Amino acid sequence: MRHFSTRSVLTFGTCLALPTQAQEIKQEAIQEKPNIVLIYADDIGYGDLSCYGAHRVTTPHVDNLANNGIRFLNAHSAAATSTPSRYGLFTGEYPWRRNGTGVARGDAGLIIKPHRYNVAKLMKKAGYTTGAVGKWHLGIGEETGTQNWNGRIAPGPYEIGFDYSYLMAATGDRVPCVYLENQEVANLDLNDPISVSYSQNFPGEPTGKDNPELLTKLRPSPNHGHDQSIINGISRIGYMKGGKAALWEDETIADSITSRAVRFIEQNKEKPFFLYFGTNDIHVPRYPNERFRGKTQMGHRGDAIVQFDWSVGEVIRALKEAGVYENTLIILSSDNGPVVDDGYADEAVERLMDHKPWGPYRGGKYSMFEAGTRVPFIVHWPEVVRPGISDALVSQIDLLGTLAALTGIELEEEKLSDSRNQLPAWLGLDNEGREYLIGAGTSLMIRTKDWKYIEPNKGRQYNMLTDTEMGNSPEDQLYHLRYDRGEYDNVAEKNRLKVRFFKQILEEEKSK
Ligand code: NG6
Ligand code: CA
């Protein structure tokens, strides 16, 4: 492993002091305003990519970014599920500070309020054209359940700073199963209007529960719900009616959203742009395109990883064709850790073999243990970043502070919230990163580079449905991650002082 010995100094607003001979070029690159592309995977675990050790699936495009950028070993999403992670990613505020940031329904109102400072607003201020493509899962419209899906829905991504959007409102398994382009349902026939409900079915509409014979593509796993409206032969969470011409087909979601991401790059290549590209892969229902079927021996889950890698390759190709690849900062990560059975009988469990989606870590999606939030994280910027591996403690919560530093915008503390400038670490010039990072599940936890403390709580310790060890315990839990990355040896009893110290920091953070 290459360790970076030089801690760089950062000067806001003017330039980066980089300790290399190529200093001038790099400063020029920064002053030129690099394009920024944030590729945000869904449910891809620490061990799901070949550059992170997977050998049952090959991800050449992602690996290429890793090999020519910085691959982080200790990087975290803000939470172990999607909505809170995305909330933290964009706002820089720990999601546990804010009610209403849990996994959002498909008809949730906009969760990031228009007055809230966030990454899109920052990038606009810095003179960028901003785009959001793919999975959103941050709500849209004023209030939950009040949207009229047959007109423009606001507030939404535009009101918080995105010039362009092409989005799935929530998740692949939640209605409405349509794309929203600039906050209007794409391809909608107004003679066949859309209605959505999360409380009751519409008379005469089939459901997975009552009409299992109509489930032609996937069935829900027993006791996992997912048995409401049937769209494209797959039953979902929530009820919807109408909008037939606008419905997505699961097997072409990657194609649809990737083509919009590519088009955004082509159309904006002349001026600096910020693109958030949230993939649907590898969230359930996993139903990859025929082109990717059988590319792994692991069935849909493995093939969806290959499909994700293809999407990454298309974005890279578009950047190259637009002539902006060299001066584009690409950040690739995932919203939370992996889950194998997340509610559809897609054979992910049966065909997993010796693949380890969670890498060497305990837990997974939903968990307070490491695999819940320790995710792949790659920073690639040919003009500036020297390839390497970093074990700095980095967090997606720092996107706001880091991009503010990069674009030379000074933010007041109130706007920064919990976000910090971690540009030196993200560019591979500082191998320490954050002093600590606070996460949450049923209770709070604090992680330093080497240690982790989880507050006692009464949450269930094991989720049988998803086969996840949740990391909850009525006792204090303290793990020395450097020697015990699997979190099996709780050393809280032997280190009462340390526990007290961590508790104190948590109390201070809670009271902020
Ligand atoms: C859960 C869903 C799961 C997934 C998750 C959100 C059930 C039983 N499970 O409630 O399938 O949709 O929510 O995943 O309904 S996330 O990655 O978007 O956070
Ligand atoms: Ca997710």
Short mmCIF file of C-alpha atoms and ligand atoms in Angstrom, two decimals:
data_model
loop_
_atom_site.label_atom_id
_atom_site.label_comp_id
_atom_site.label_asym_id
_atom_site.label_seq_id
_atom_site.Cartn_x
_atom_site.Cartn_y
_atom_site.Cartn_z
CA MET A 1 0.00 0.00 0.00
CA ARG A 2 1.24 3.45 -0.85
CA HIS A 3 1.07 5.83 2.06
CA PHE A 4 1.01 9.55 1.51
CA SER A 5 3.36 11.25 3.86
CA THR A 6 2.78 14.83 2.89
CA ARG A 7 -0.08 16.66 4.47
CA SER A 8 -1.02 19.32 2.02
CA VAL A 9 -2.01 22.82 2.96
CA LEU A 10 -5.07 24.28 1.44
CA THR A 11 -5.74 27.85 0.57
CA PHE A 12 -9.39 28.60 0.11
CA GLY A 13 -10.46 30.27 -3.03
CA THR A 14 -7.16 30.52 -4.77
CA CYS A 15 -5.31 27.32 -5.25
CA LEU A 16 -4.23 24.10 -3.74
CA ALA A 17 -0.71 23.84 -2.48
CA LEU A 18 0.28 20.50 -3.90
CA PRO A 19 3.64 19.07 -2.98
CA THR A 20 4.60 17.79 -6.38
CA GLN A 21 6.55 19.01 -9.35
CA ALA A 22 3.44 19.12 -11.42
CA GLN A 23 2.12 21.82 -9.15
CA GLU A 24 1.52 24.38 -11.85
CA ILE A 25 -0.39 22.07 -14.11
CA LYS A 26 -2.53 20.95 -11.24
CA GLN A 27 -3.35 24.42 -10.14
CA GLU A 28 -4.25 25.26 -13.70
CA ALA A 29 -6.47 22.22 -13.83
CA ILE A 30 -8.26 23.34 -10.70
CA GLN A 31 -8.64 26.92 -11.86
CA GLU A 32 -10.12 25.61 -15.08
CA LYS A 33 -12.98 24.18 -13.02
CA PRO A 34 -13.01 20.44 -13.46
CA ASN A 35 -16.27 18.77 -14.37
CA ILE A 36 -17.56 16.66 -11.54
CA VAL A 37 -19.30 13.34 -12.05
CA LEU A 38 -20.63 11.54 -9.02
CA ILE A 39 -21.51 7.94 -9.79
CA TYR A 40 -23.63 6.66 -6.94
CA ALA A 41 -24.39 2.95 -6.95
CA ASP A 42 -27.23 1.39 -5.02
CA ASP A 43 -26.52 -1.42 -2.52
CA ILE A 44 -23.10 -2.28 -3.95
CA GLY A 45 -21.07 -3.66 -1.07
CA TYR A 46 -17.44 -3.27 -0.16
CA GLY A 47 -16.63 -6.66 -1.69
CA ASP A 48 -18.81 -6.48 -4.81
CA LEU A 49 -16.29 -5.03 -7.27
CA SER A 50 -13.23 -6.80 -8.62
CA CYS A 51 -10.96 -3.90 -7.64
CA TYR A 52 -12.11 -4.54 -4.06
CA GLY A 53 -11.31 -8.24 -4.24
CA ALA A 54 -14.37 -9.81 -5.87
CA HIS A 55 -13.36 -12.71 -8.10
CA ARG A 56 -16.77 -14.07 -9.13
CA VAL A 57 -17.52 -10.89 -11.06
CA THR A 58 -15.27 -8.64 -13.13
CA THR A 59 -15.80 -4.89 -13.24
CA PRO A 60 -13.17 -3.64 -15.71
CA HIS A 61 -14.50 -0.10 -16.09
CA VAL A 62 -14.67 0.55 -12.37
CA ASP A 63 -11.30 -1.15 -11.89
CA ASN A 64 -9.83 1.17 -14.47
CA LEU A 65 -10.97 4.17 -12.43
CA ALA A 66 -9.56 2.57 -9.29
CA ASN A 67 -6.22 1.75 -10.88
CA ASN A 68 -5.79 5.25 -12.20
CA GLY A 69 -7.26 7.04 -9.21
CA ILE A 70 -7.39 6.62 -5.47
CA ARG A 71 -9.13 3.58 -4.08
CA PHE A 72 -10.28 4.13 -0.50
CA LEU A 73 -10.35 1.36 2.04
CA ASN A 74 -12.09 3.18 4.88
CA ALA A 75 -14.83 5.23 3.26
CA HIS A 76 -18.38 5.51 4.54
CA SER A 77 -21.83 6.45 3.41
CA ALA A 78 -23.80 8.62 5.83
CA ALA A 79 -26.18 5.76 6.66
CA ALA A 80 -26.90 2.11 5.93
CA THR A 81 -29.90 2.81 3.68
CA SER A 82 -30.58 5.01 0.70
CA THR A 83 -32.60 8.09 1.67
CA PRO A 84 -30.53 9.09 4.71
CA SER A 85 -27.29 8.45 2.83
CA ARG A 86 -28.42 10.65 -0.06
CA TYR A 87 -29.64 13.31 2.34
CA GLY A 88 -26.22 13.40 4.02
CA LEU A 89 -24.40 13.28 0.70
CA PHE A 90 -26.16 16.37 -0.65
CA THR A 91 -26.70 18.46 2.47
CA GLY A 92 -23.61 17.66 4.52
CA GLU A 93 -25.85 17.21 7.56
CA TYR A 94 -25.82 13.93 9.46
CA PRO A 95 -29.22 12.43 8.64
CA TRP A 96 -29.72 11.29 12.24
CA ARG A 97 -30.11 14.96 13.15
CA ARG A 98 -33.23 15.27 11.05
CA ASN A 99 -36.59 13.50 11.29
CA GLY A 100 -38.11 12.30 8.07
CA THR A 101 -34.88 11.14 6.47
CA GLY A 102 -35.64 7.40 6.74
CA VAL A 103 -36.25 5.21 3.64
CA ALA A 104 -38.77 7.30 1.67
CA ARG A 105 -41.97 6.12 0.04
CA GLY A 106 -42.48 6.71 -3.67
CA ASP A 107 -44.93 9.51 -2.91
CA ALA A 108 -42.81 11.24 -0.25
CA GLY A 109 -42.64 15.03 -0.41
CA LEU A 110 -39.28 16.67 -1.09
CA ILE A 111 -37.01 15.88 1.87
CA ILE A 112 -34.27 18.46 1.21
CA LYS A 113 -36.23 21.67 1.65
CA PRO A 114 -35.56 24.41 -0.95
CA HIS A 115 -34.04 26.73 1.66
CA ARG A 116 -31.53 24.08 2.72
CA TYR A 117 -28.00 24.59 1.45
CA ASN A 118 -26.70 21.62 -0.51
CA VAL A 119 -24.19 20.45 -3.08
CA ALA A 120 -26.32 21.41 -6.11
CA LYS A 121 -26.69 24.98 -4.86
CA LEU A 122 -22.98 25.14 -4.19
CA MET A 123 -22.15 23.97 -7.69
CA LYS A 124 -24.52 26.49 -9.22
CA LYS A 125 -22.87 29.24 -7.22
CA ALA A 126 -19.53 28.04 -8.56
CA GLY A 127 -20.82 28.49 -12.11
CA TYR A 128 -21.59 24.88 -12.94
CA THR A 129 -24.47 23.41 -14.91
CA THR A 130 -26.00 20.75 -12.68
CA GLY A 131 -27.78 17.52 -13.52
CA ALA A 132 -29.35 14.68 -11.54
CA VAL A 133 -29.99 11.40 -13.34
CA GLY A 134 -31.20 8.03 -12.06
CA LYS A 135 -32.26 7.09 -8.57
CA TRP A 136 -33.42 10.03 -6.48
CA HIS A 137 -35.20 8.70 -3.38
CA LEU A 138 -35.36 12.12 -1.74
CA GLY A 139 -39.02 12.82 -2.35
CA ILE A 140 -40.69 15.34 -4.61
CA GLY A 141 -43.56 17.79 -4.18
CA GLU A 142 -44.84 19.66 -1.15
CA GLU A 143 -46.27 16.98 1.07
CA THR A 144 -46.25 13.21 1.11
CA GLY A 145 -49.15 11.76 -0.83
CA THR A 146 -50.34 15.02 -2.37
CA GLN A 147 -48.59 14.95 -5.76
CA ASN A 148 -50.49 15.27 -8.99
CA TRP A 149 -48.44 12.90 -11.15
CA ASN A 150 -50.02 14.28 -14.32
CA GLY A 151 -48.38 17.68 -14.29
CA ARG A 152 -45.15 19.30 -13.16
CA ILE A 153 -44.38 18.35 -9.57
CA ALA A 154 -42.64 20.90 -7.38
CA PRO A 155 -40.64 21.55 -5.34
CA GLY A 156 -38.10 19.06 -6.59
CA PRO A 157 -34.51 18.83 -7.77
CA TYR A 158 -34.78 22.10 -9.71
CA GLU A 159 -35.85 24.06 -6.66
CA ILE A 160 -32.82 22.81 -4.74
CA GLY A 161 -30.30 23.52 -7.50
CA PHE A 162 -30.40 20.96 -10.31
CA ASP A 163 -30.83 22.48 -13.77
CA TYR A 164 -31.75 19.17 -15.33
CA SER A 165 -33.19 15.98 -13.91
CA TYR A 166 -34.22 12.58 -15.20
CA LEU A 167 -35.18 10.50 -12.21
CA MET A 168 -36.81 7.50 -10.68
CA ALA A 169 -38.75 9.04 -7.78
CA ALA A 170 -37.77 6.42 -5.21
CA THR A 171 -36.59 2.84 -5.75
CA GLY A 172 -37.11 0.14 -8.35
CA ASP A 173 -39.46 -1.64 -5.98
CA ARG A 174 -41.66 1.36 -5.16
CA VAL A 175 -44.40 2.91 -7.28
CA PRO A 176 -44.74 5.07 -9.33
CA CYS A 177 -42.64 3.07 -11.82
CA VAL A 178 -42.04 5.95 -14.22
CA TYR A 179 -39.28 8.41 -15.04
CA LEU A 180 -39.64 12.05 -14.17
CA GLU A 181 -37.92 14.35 -16.64
CA ASN A 182 -37.60 17.85 -15.23
CA GLN A 183 -40.27 16.89 -12.73
CA GLU A 184 -42.88 15.69 -15.22
CA VAL A 185 -43.62 12.05 -15.94
CA ALA A 186 -41.88 11.21 -19.23
CA ASN A 187 -44.02 9.71 -22.04
CA LEU A 188 -47.24 10.24 -20.16
CA ASP A 189 -50.48 9.94 -22.11
CA LEU A 190 -52.87 12.33 -20.39
CA ASN A 191 -55.79 10.15 -21.46
CA ASP A 192 -54.41 7.55 -19.10
CA PRO A 193 -53.61 9.55 -15.98
CA ILE A 194 -51.54 8.21 -13.09
CA SER A 195 -52.83 7.73 -9.56
CA VAL A 196 -50.63 6.60 -6.67
CA SER A 197 -51.52 5.47 -3.18
CA TYR A 198 -49.56 3.98 -0.33
CA SER A 199 -52.64 3.11 1.69
CA GLN A 200 -55.08 1.31 -0.56
CA ASN A 201 -55.41 -0.36 -3.90
CA PHE A 202 -57.45 1.07 -6.77
CA PRO A 203 -60.58 -0.97 -7.50
CA GLY A 204 -59.99 -3.70 -10.05
CA GLU A 205 -56.20 -3.36 -10.18
CA PRO A 206 -54.28 -6.63 -9.71
CA THR A 207 -51.78 -7.08 -6.89
CA GLY A 208 -48.99 -9.55 -6.24
CA LYS A 209 -50.89 -10.76 -3.21
CA ASP A 210 -54.17 -11.55 -4.96
CA ASN A 211 -52.94 -12.32 -8.47
CA PRO A 212 -49.67 -14.21 -8.16
CA GLU A 213 -50.37 -15.80 -11.55
CA LEU A 214 -49.57 -12.40 -13.12
CA LEU A 215 -46.03 -12.33 -11.69
CA THR A 216 -44.21 -13.30 -14.85
CA LYS A 217 -40.73 -12.02 -14.03
CA LEU A 218 -40.00 -12.19 -10.31
CA ARG A 219 -41.84 -13.19 -7.17
CA PRO A 220 -41.39 -11.59 -3.79
CA SER A 221 -39.48 -13.57 -1.18
CA PRO A 222 -41.82 -14.95 1.50
CA ASN A 223 -42.77 -12.35 4.17
CA HIS A 224 -40.93 -9.49 2.46
CA GLY A 225 -43.99 -7.57 1.30
CA HIS A 226 -43.45 -6.39 -2.27
CA ASP A 227 -46.89 -7.80 -3.06
CA GLN A 228 -48.85 -4.72 -4.06
CA SER A 229 -49.22 -3.25 -7.59
CA ILE A 230 -47.88 -5.37 -10.43
CA ILE A 231 -45.81 -3.45 -12.97
CA ASN A 232 -43.98 -5.23 -15.78
CA GLY A 233 -44.70 -8.65 -14.26
CA ILE A 234 -43.18 -7.73 -10.87
CA SER A 235 -45.13 -6.71 -7.78
CA ARG A 236 -43.97 -3.67 -5.81
CA ILE A 237 -44.48 -1.58 -2.69
CA GLY A 238 -47.43 0.80 -3.08
CA TYR A 239 -50.34 1.03 -5.47
CA MET A 240 -50.54 2.78 -8.79
CA LYS A 241 -52.91 2.93 -11.66
CA GLY A 242 -52.71 4.33 -15.21
CA GLY A 243 -49.73 5.77 -17.05
CA LYS A 244 -49.24 2.59 -19.11
CA ALA A 245 -47.20 4.32 -21.82
CA ALA A 246 -44.87 5.83 -19.22
CA LEU A 247 -44.07 2.72 -17.18
CA TRP A 248 -40.48 1.63 -17.06
CA GLU A 249 -39.29 -1.83 -17.99
CA ASP A 250 -36.86 -3.12 -15.42
CA GLU A 251 -34.63 -4.66 -18.07
CA THR A 252 -33.98 -1.27 -19.70
CA ILE A 253 -33.64 1.00 -16.66
CA ALA A 254 -29.84 0.98 -16.92
CA ASP A 255 -30.08 1.86 -20.63
CA SER A 256 -32.56 4.68 -20.06
CA ILE A 257 -30.75 6.43 -17.27
CA THR A 258 -27.27 5.85 -18.68
CA SER A 259 -28.30 7.38 -22.00
CA ARG A 260 -29.59 10.47 -20.18
CA ALA A 261 -26.33 10.77 -18.24
CA VAL A 262 -24.38 10.48 -21.49
CA ARG A 263 -26.58 13.06 -23.19
CA PHE A 264 -26.10 15.47 -20.30
CA ILE A 265 -22.32 15.16 -20.72
CA GLU A 266 -22.52 15.67 -24.50
CA GLN A 267 -24.74 18.72 -24.16
CA ASN A 268 -22.69 20.40 -21.49
CA LYS A 269 -19.15 19.59 -22.54
CA GLU A 270 -18.32 23.23 -23.36
CA LYS A 271 -18.86 24.51 -19.83
CA PRO A 272 -18.20 23.07 -16.38
CA PHE A 273 -20.84 20.62 -15.24
CA PHE A 274 -21.76 18.66 -12.17
CA LEU A 275 -23.53 15.37 -12.80
CA TYR A 276 -25.05 13.19 -10.11
CA PHE A 277 -25.68 9.77 -11.64
CA GLY A 278 -27.51 7.46 -9.23
CA THR A 279 -27.74 4.00 -10.70
CA ASN A 280 -30.62 1.64 -10.05
CA ASP A 281 -28.17 -1.27 -9.97
CA ILE A 282 -27.93 -3.33 -7.90
CA HIS A 283 -31.11 -2.61 -5.93
CA VAL A 284 -34.07 -4.99 -6.06
CA PRO A 285 -35.91 -5.97 -8.13
CA ARG A 286 -32.74 -7.04 -9.93
CA TYR A 287 -33.68 -7.68 -13.53
CA PRO A 288 -30.69 -6.93 -15.74
CA ASN A 289 -30.88 -6.65 -19.51
CA GLU A 290 -30.46 -9.81 -21.58
CA ARG A 291 -27.06 -8.52 -22.70
CA PHE A 292 -25.78 -9.09 -19.17
CA ARG A 293 -27.61 -12.29 -18.32
CA GLY A 294 -25.29 -15.14 -17.49
CA LYS A 295 -22.21 -12.92 -17.43
CA THR A 296 -21.61 -14.23 -13.93
CA GLN A 297 -22.56 -17.51 -12.34
CA MET A 298 -24.34 -15.65 -9.59
CA GLY A 299 -27.59 -14.93 -11.36
CA HIS A 300 -29.34 -11.57 -11.35
CA ARG A 301 -27.38 -10.02 -8.51
CA GLY A 302 -24.00 -10.74 -10.10
CA ASP A 303 -25.23 -9.80 -13.57
CA ALA A 304 -26.58 -6.50 -12.22
CA ILE A 305 -23.05 -5.70 -11.04
CA VAL A 306 -21.82 -6.28 -14.60
CA GLN A 307 -24.59 -4.00 -15.84
CA PHE A 308 -23.50 -1.34 -13.35
CA ASP A 309 -19.95 -1.63 -14.66
CA TRP A 310 -21.26 -1.19 -18.20
CA SER A 311 -23.00 2.05 -17.17
CA VAL A 312 -19.74 3.31 -15.70
CA GLY A 313 -17.99 2.43 -18.96
CA GLU A 314 -20.55 4.41 -20.97
CA VAL A 315 -20.05 7.49 -18.81
CA ILE A 316 -16.28 7.21 -19.22
CA ARG A 317 -16.67 6.81 -22.98
CA ALA A 318 -18.90 9.89 -23.15
CA LEU A 319 -16.37 11.93 -21.19
CA LYS A 320 -13.59 10.82 -23.50
CA GLU A 321 -15.61 11.51 -26.64
CA ALA A 322 -16.50 14.94 -25.31
CA GLY A 323 -12.79 15.58 -24.79
CA VAL A 324 -13.22 16.32 -21.08
CA TYR A 325 -12.06 13.09 -19.46
CA GLU A 326 -8.71 14.44 -18.29
CA ASN A 327 -10.20 17.32 -16.39
CA THR A 328 -13.17 15.56 -14.91
CA LEU A 329 -13.21 14.55 -11.29
CA ILE A 330 -15.10 11.27 -11.02
CA ILE A 331 -16.24 10.08 -7.62
CA LEU A 332 -17.70 6.58 -7.50
CA SER A 333 -19.34 5.14 -4.42
CA SER A 334 -22.45 3.38 -3.10
CA ASP A 335 -25.32 4.49 -0.87
CA ASN A 336 -25.05 1.63 1.59
CA GLY A 337 -23.66 -1.84 2.09
CA PRO A 338 -24.84 -5.04 0.48
CA VAL A 339 -27.85 -7.25 1.02
CA VAL A 340 -28.36 -10.55 -0.73
CA ASP A 341 -32.06 -11.27 -0.21
CA ASP A 342 -33.81 -7.90 -0.16
CA GLY A 343 -37.22 -9.24 -0.91
CA TYR A 344 -37.40 -10.95 -4.30
CA ALA A 345 -36.81 -14.61 -5.09
CA ASP A 346 -34.03 -13.87 -7.58
CA GLU A 347 -31.71 -16.71 -6.48
CA ALA A 348 -29.15 -14.28 -5.11
CA VAL A 349 -28.78 -16.38 -1.96
CA GLU A 350 -28.71 -19.75 -3.71
CA ARG A 351 -26.13 -18.66 -6.27
CA LEU A 352 -23.84 -16.55 -4.12
CA MET A 353 -21.14 -19.25 -3.92
CA ASP A 354 -18.04 -17.91 -2.20
CA HIS A 355 -18.65 -14.30 -3.26
CA LYS A 356 -18.49 -11.94 -0.27
CA PRO A 357 -20.47 -8.76 -0.99
CA TRP A 358 -19.45 -7.34 2.40
CA GLY A 359 -15.74 -8.06 1.92
CA PRO A 360 -14.05 -8.83 5.25
CA TYR A 361 -16.60 -6.84 7.28
CA ARG A 362 -19.53 -7.80 9.48
CA GLY A 363 -23.14 -6.81 8.83
CA GLY A 364 -24.50 -5.31 5.63
CA LYS A 365 -27.22 -2.95 4.45
CA TYR A 366 -29.35 -1.80 7.45
CA SER A 367 -26.59 -2.66 9.95
CA MET A 368 -24.51 -0.65 12.41
CA PHE A 369 -21.64 -3.05 11.84
CA GLU A 370 -19.00 -1.98 9.35
CA ALA A 371 -20.45 -3.46 6.17
CA GLY A 372 -23.52 -1.24 6.59
CA THR A 373 -21.64 1.88 5.56
CA ARG A 374 -18.11 0.93 4.59
CA VAL A 375 -18.47 1.13 0.85
CA PRO A 376 -16.33 1.32 -2.27
CA PHE A 377 -15.10 4.85 -2.83
CA ILE A 378 -12.94 5.85 -5.77
CA VAL A 379 -11.67 9.30 -6.75
CA HIS A 380 -10.37 9.66 -10.28
CA TRP A 381 -9.00 12.81 -11.87
CA PRO A 382 -6.26 12.19 -14.41
CA GLU A 383 -4.91 15.74 -14.41
CA VAL A 384 -4.47 15.90 -10.68
CA VAL A 385 -4.65 12.62 -8.82
CA ARG A 386 -1.71 10.25 -8.68
CA PRO A 387 -2.93 6.64 -8.51
CA GLY A 388 -2.84 5.00 -5.11
CA ILE A 389 -4.67 3.34 -2.28
CA SER A 390 -5.69 5.23 0.82
CA ASP A 391 -6.90 4.10 4.21
CA ALA A 392 -7.83 7.62 5.30
CA LEU A 393 -11.16 7.77 7.12
CA VAL A 394 -13.42 9.48 4.60
CA SER A 395 -17.15 10.06 4.50
CA GLN A 396 -19.69 11.03 1.89
CA ILE A 397 -20.91 13.67 4.34
CA ASP A 398 -17.86 15.68 3.29
CA LEU A 399 -18.84 16.10 -0.36
CA LEU A 400 -20.17 19.61 0.34
CA GLY A 401 -17.14 20.88 2.26
CA THR A 402 -14.72 19.23 -0.14
CA LEU A 403 -16.34 20.60 -3.30
CA ALA A 404 -16.58 24.03 -1.67
CA ALA A 405 -12.82 23.97 -1.15
CA LEU A 406 -12.24 22.69 -4.66
CA THR A 407 -14.34 25.40 -6.28
CA GLY A 408 -13.01 28.11 -3.99
CA ILE A 409 -16.27 28.94 -2.29
CA GLU A 410 -16.14 29.84 1.36
CA LEU A 411 -19.09 28.54 3.30
CA GLU A 412 -20.31 29.74 6.66
CA GLU A 413 -20.43 27.12 9.36
CA GLU A 414 -24.18 26.98 9.23
CA LYS A 415 -24.16 26.00 5.55
CA LEU A 416 -21.37 23.49 6.02
CA SER A 417 -23.24 21.72 8.79
CA ASP A 418 -21.39 18.47 9.57
CA SER A 419 -19.46 18.56 6.30
CA ARG A 420 -15.73 19.28 6.28
CA ASN A 421 -13.17 20.04 3.66
CA GLN A 422 -11.42 16.73 3.07
CA LEU A 423 -9.92 17.64 -0.30
CA PRO A 424 -6.37 16.62 0.67
CA ALA A 425 -7.60 13.16 1.70
CA TRP A 426 -9.88 12.79 -1.33
CA LEU A 427 -7.00 13.66 -3.65
CA GLY A 428 -4.75 11.15 -1.92
CA LEU A 429 -2.48 13.69 -0.26
CA ASP A 430 -3.49 13.00 3.32
CA ASN A 431 -3.76 9.49 4.67
CA GLU A 432 -5.62 10.38 7.85
CA GLY A 433 -8.87 12.01 6.80
CA ARG A 434 -11.50 12.66 9.43
CA GLU A 435 -10.73 12.59 13.11
CA TYR A 436 -14.04 10.87 13.70
CA LEU A 437 -17.31 10.15 12.02
CA ILE A 438 -20.71 9.64 13.56
CA GLY A 439 -23.18 7.17 12.21
CA ALA A 440 -26.53 5.88 13.32
CA GLY A 441 -28.90 2.97 13.23
CA THR A 442 -31.04 2.23 16.25
CA SER A 443 -28.59 4.34 18.29
CA LEU A 444 -25.53 6.39 17.47
CA MET A 445 -22.01 5.16 16.87
CA ILE A 446 -18.69 6.83 16.52
CA ARG A 447 -15.79 5.67 14.42
CA THR A 448 -12.23 6.87 14.35
CA LYS A 449 -9.63 5.49 12.01
CA ASP A 450 -8.94 2.58 14.33
CA TRP A 451 -11.81 2.39 16.81
CA LYS A 452 -15.56 2.13 16.84
CA TYR A 453 -18.01 2.59 19.66
CA ILE A 454 -21.73 1.74 19.38
CA GLU A 455 -24.18 3.07 21.97
CA PRO A 456 -26.28 0.46 23.74
CA ASN A 457 -29.79 0.08 22.35
CA LYS A 458 -32.75 -2.27 22.34
CA GLY A 459 -32.90 -2.88 18.59
CA ARG A 460 -33.07 -6.44 17.29
CA GLN A 461 -29.68 -8.03 16.86
CA TYR A 462 -30.52 -10.08 13.82
CA ASN A 463 -32.83 -9.52 10.87
CA MET A 464 -33.87 -12.95 9.74
CA LEU A 465 -35.49 -11.83 6.50
CA THR A 466 -32.36 -10.26 5.08
CA ASP A 467 -29.95 -12.40 7.13
CA THR A 468 -28.28 -9.32 8.59
CA GLU A 469 -26.46 -8.93 11.88
CA MET A 470 -27.69 -5.50 12.88
CA GLY A 471 -24.94 -4.42 15.27
CA ASN A 472 -27.46 -3.65 18.04
CA SER A 473 -26.78 -4.64 21.63
CA PRO A 474 -28.03 -3.57 25.07
CA GLU A 475 -24.35 -3.31 26.08
CA ASP A 476 -21.68 -0.79 25.14
CA GLN A 477 -19.76 -2.07 22.15
CA LEU A 478 -16.20 -1.05 21.48
CA TYR A 479 -14.11 -2.57 18.72
CA HIS A 480 -10.52 -2.03 17.82
CA LEU A 481 -10.99 -2.11 14.05
CA ARG A 482 -7.30 -2.14 13.30
CA TYR A 483 -6.88 -5.55 14.95
CA ASP A 484 -10.45 -6.72 14.82
CA ARG A 485 -12.01 -5.58 11.58
CA GLY A 486 -14.68 -8.26 11.92
CA GLU A 487 -16.04 -6.63 15.12
CA TYR A 488 -16.09 -9.87 17.09
CA ASP A 489 -14.14 -8.87 20.17
CA ASN A 490 -16.04 -6.31 22.22
CA VAL A 491 -13.37 -4.62 24.35
CA ALA A 492 -15.66 -2.08 26.06
CA GLU A 493 -15.18 -3.63 29.52
CA LYS A 494 -11.41 -3.45 29.23
CA ASN A 495 -11.42 0.16 28.01
CA ARG A 496 -13.87 2.04 30.20
CA LEU A 497 -12.00 5.29 29.76
CA LYS A 498 -12.17 5.12 26.03
CA VAL A 499 -15.85 4.30 26.15
CA ARG A 500 -16.40 7.31 28.40
CA PHE A 501 -14.48 9.51 26.01
CA PHE A 502 -16.53 8.38 23.02
CA LYS A 503 -19.81 8.77 24.91
CA GLN A 504 -18.82 12.30 25.71
CA ILE A 505 -18.16 13.17 22.07
CA LEU A 506 -21.52 11.69 21.13
CA GLU A 507 -23.26 13.78 23.78
CA GLU A 508 -21.54 16.90 22.49
CA GLU A 509 -22.49 16.10 18.90
CA LYS A 510 -26.10 15.39 19.81
CA SER A 511 -26.42 18.74 21.53
CA LYS A 512 -25.20 20.71 18.48
C1 NG6 B 1 -37.11 -1.98 2.44
C2 NG6 B 1 -37.49 -2.96 1.37
C3 NG6 B 1 -36.27 -3.27 0.53
C4 NG6 B 1 -35.66 -1.99 0.00
C5 NG6 B 1 -35.39 -1.04 1.14
C6 NG6 B 1 -34.86 0.29 0.70
C7 NG6 B 1 -39.23 -4.53 2.14
C8 NG6 B 1 -39.52 -5.78 2.91
N1 NG6 B 1 -37.97 -4.20 2.00
O1 NG6 B 1 -38.23 -1.62 3.18
O2 NG6 B 1 -36.60 -4.13 -0.52
O3 NG6 B 1 -36.53 -1.38 -0.92
O4 NG6 B 1 -36.56 -0.81 1.88
O5 NG6 B 1 -33.62 0.15 0.11
O6 NG6 B 1 -40.15 -3.87 1.66
S1 NG6 B 1 -32.76 1.41 -0.14
O7 NG6 B 1 -31.49 0.93 -0.64
O8 NG6 B 1 -33.46 2.22 -1.11
O9 NG6 B 1 -32.61 2.08 1.15
CA CA B 2 -29.41 1.49 -1.30
#
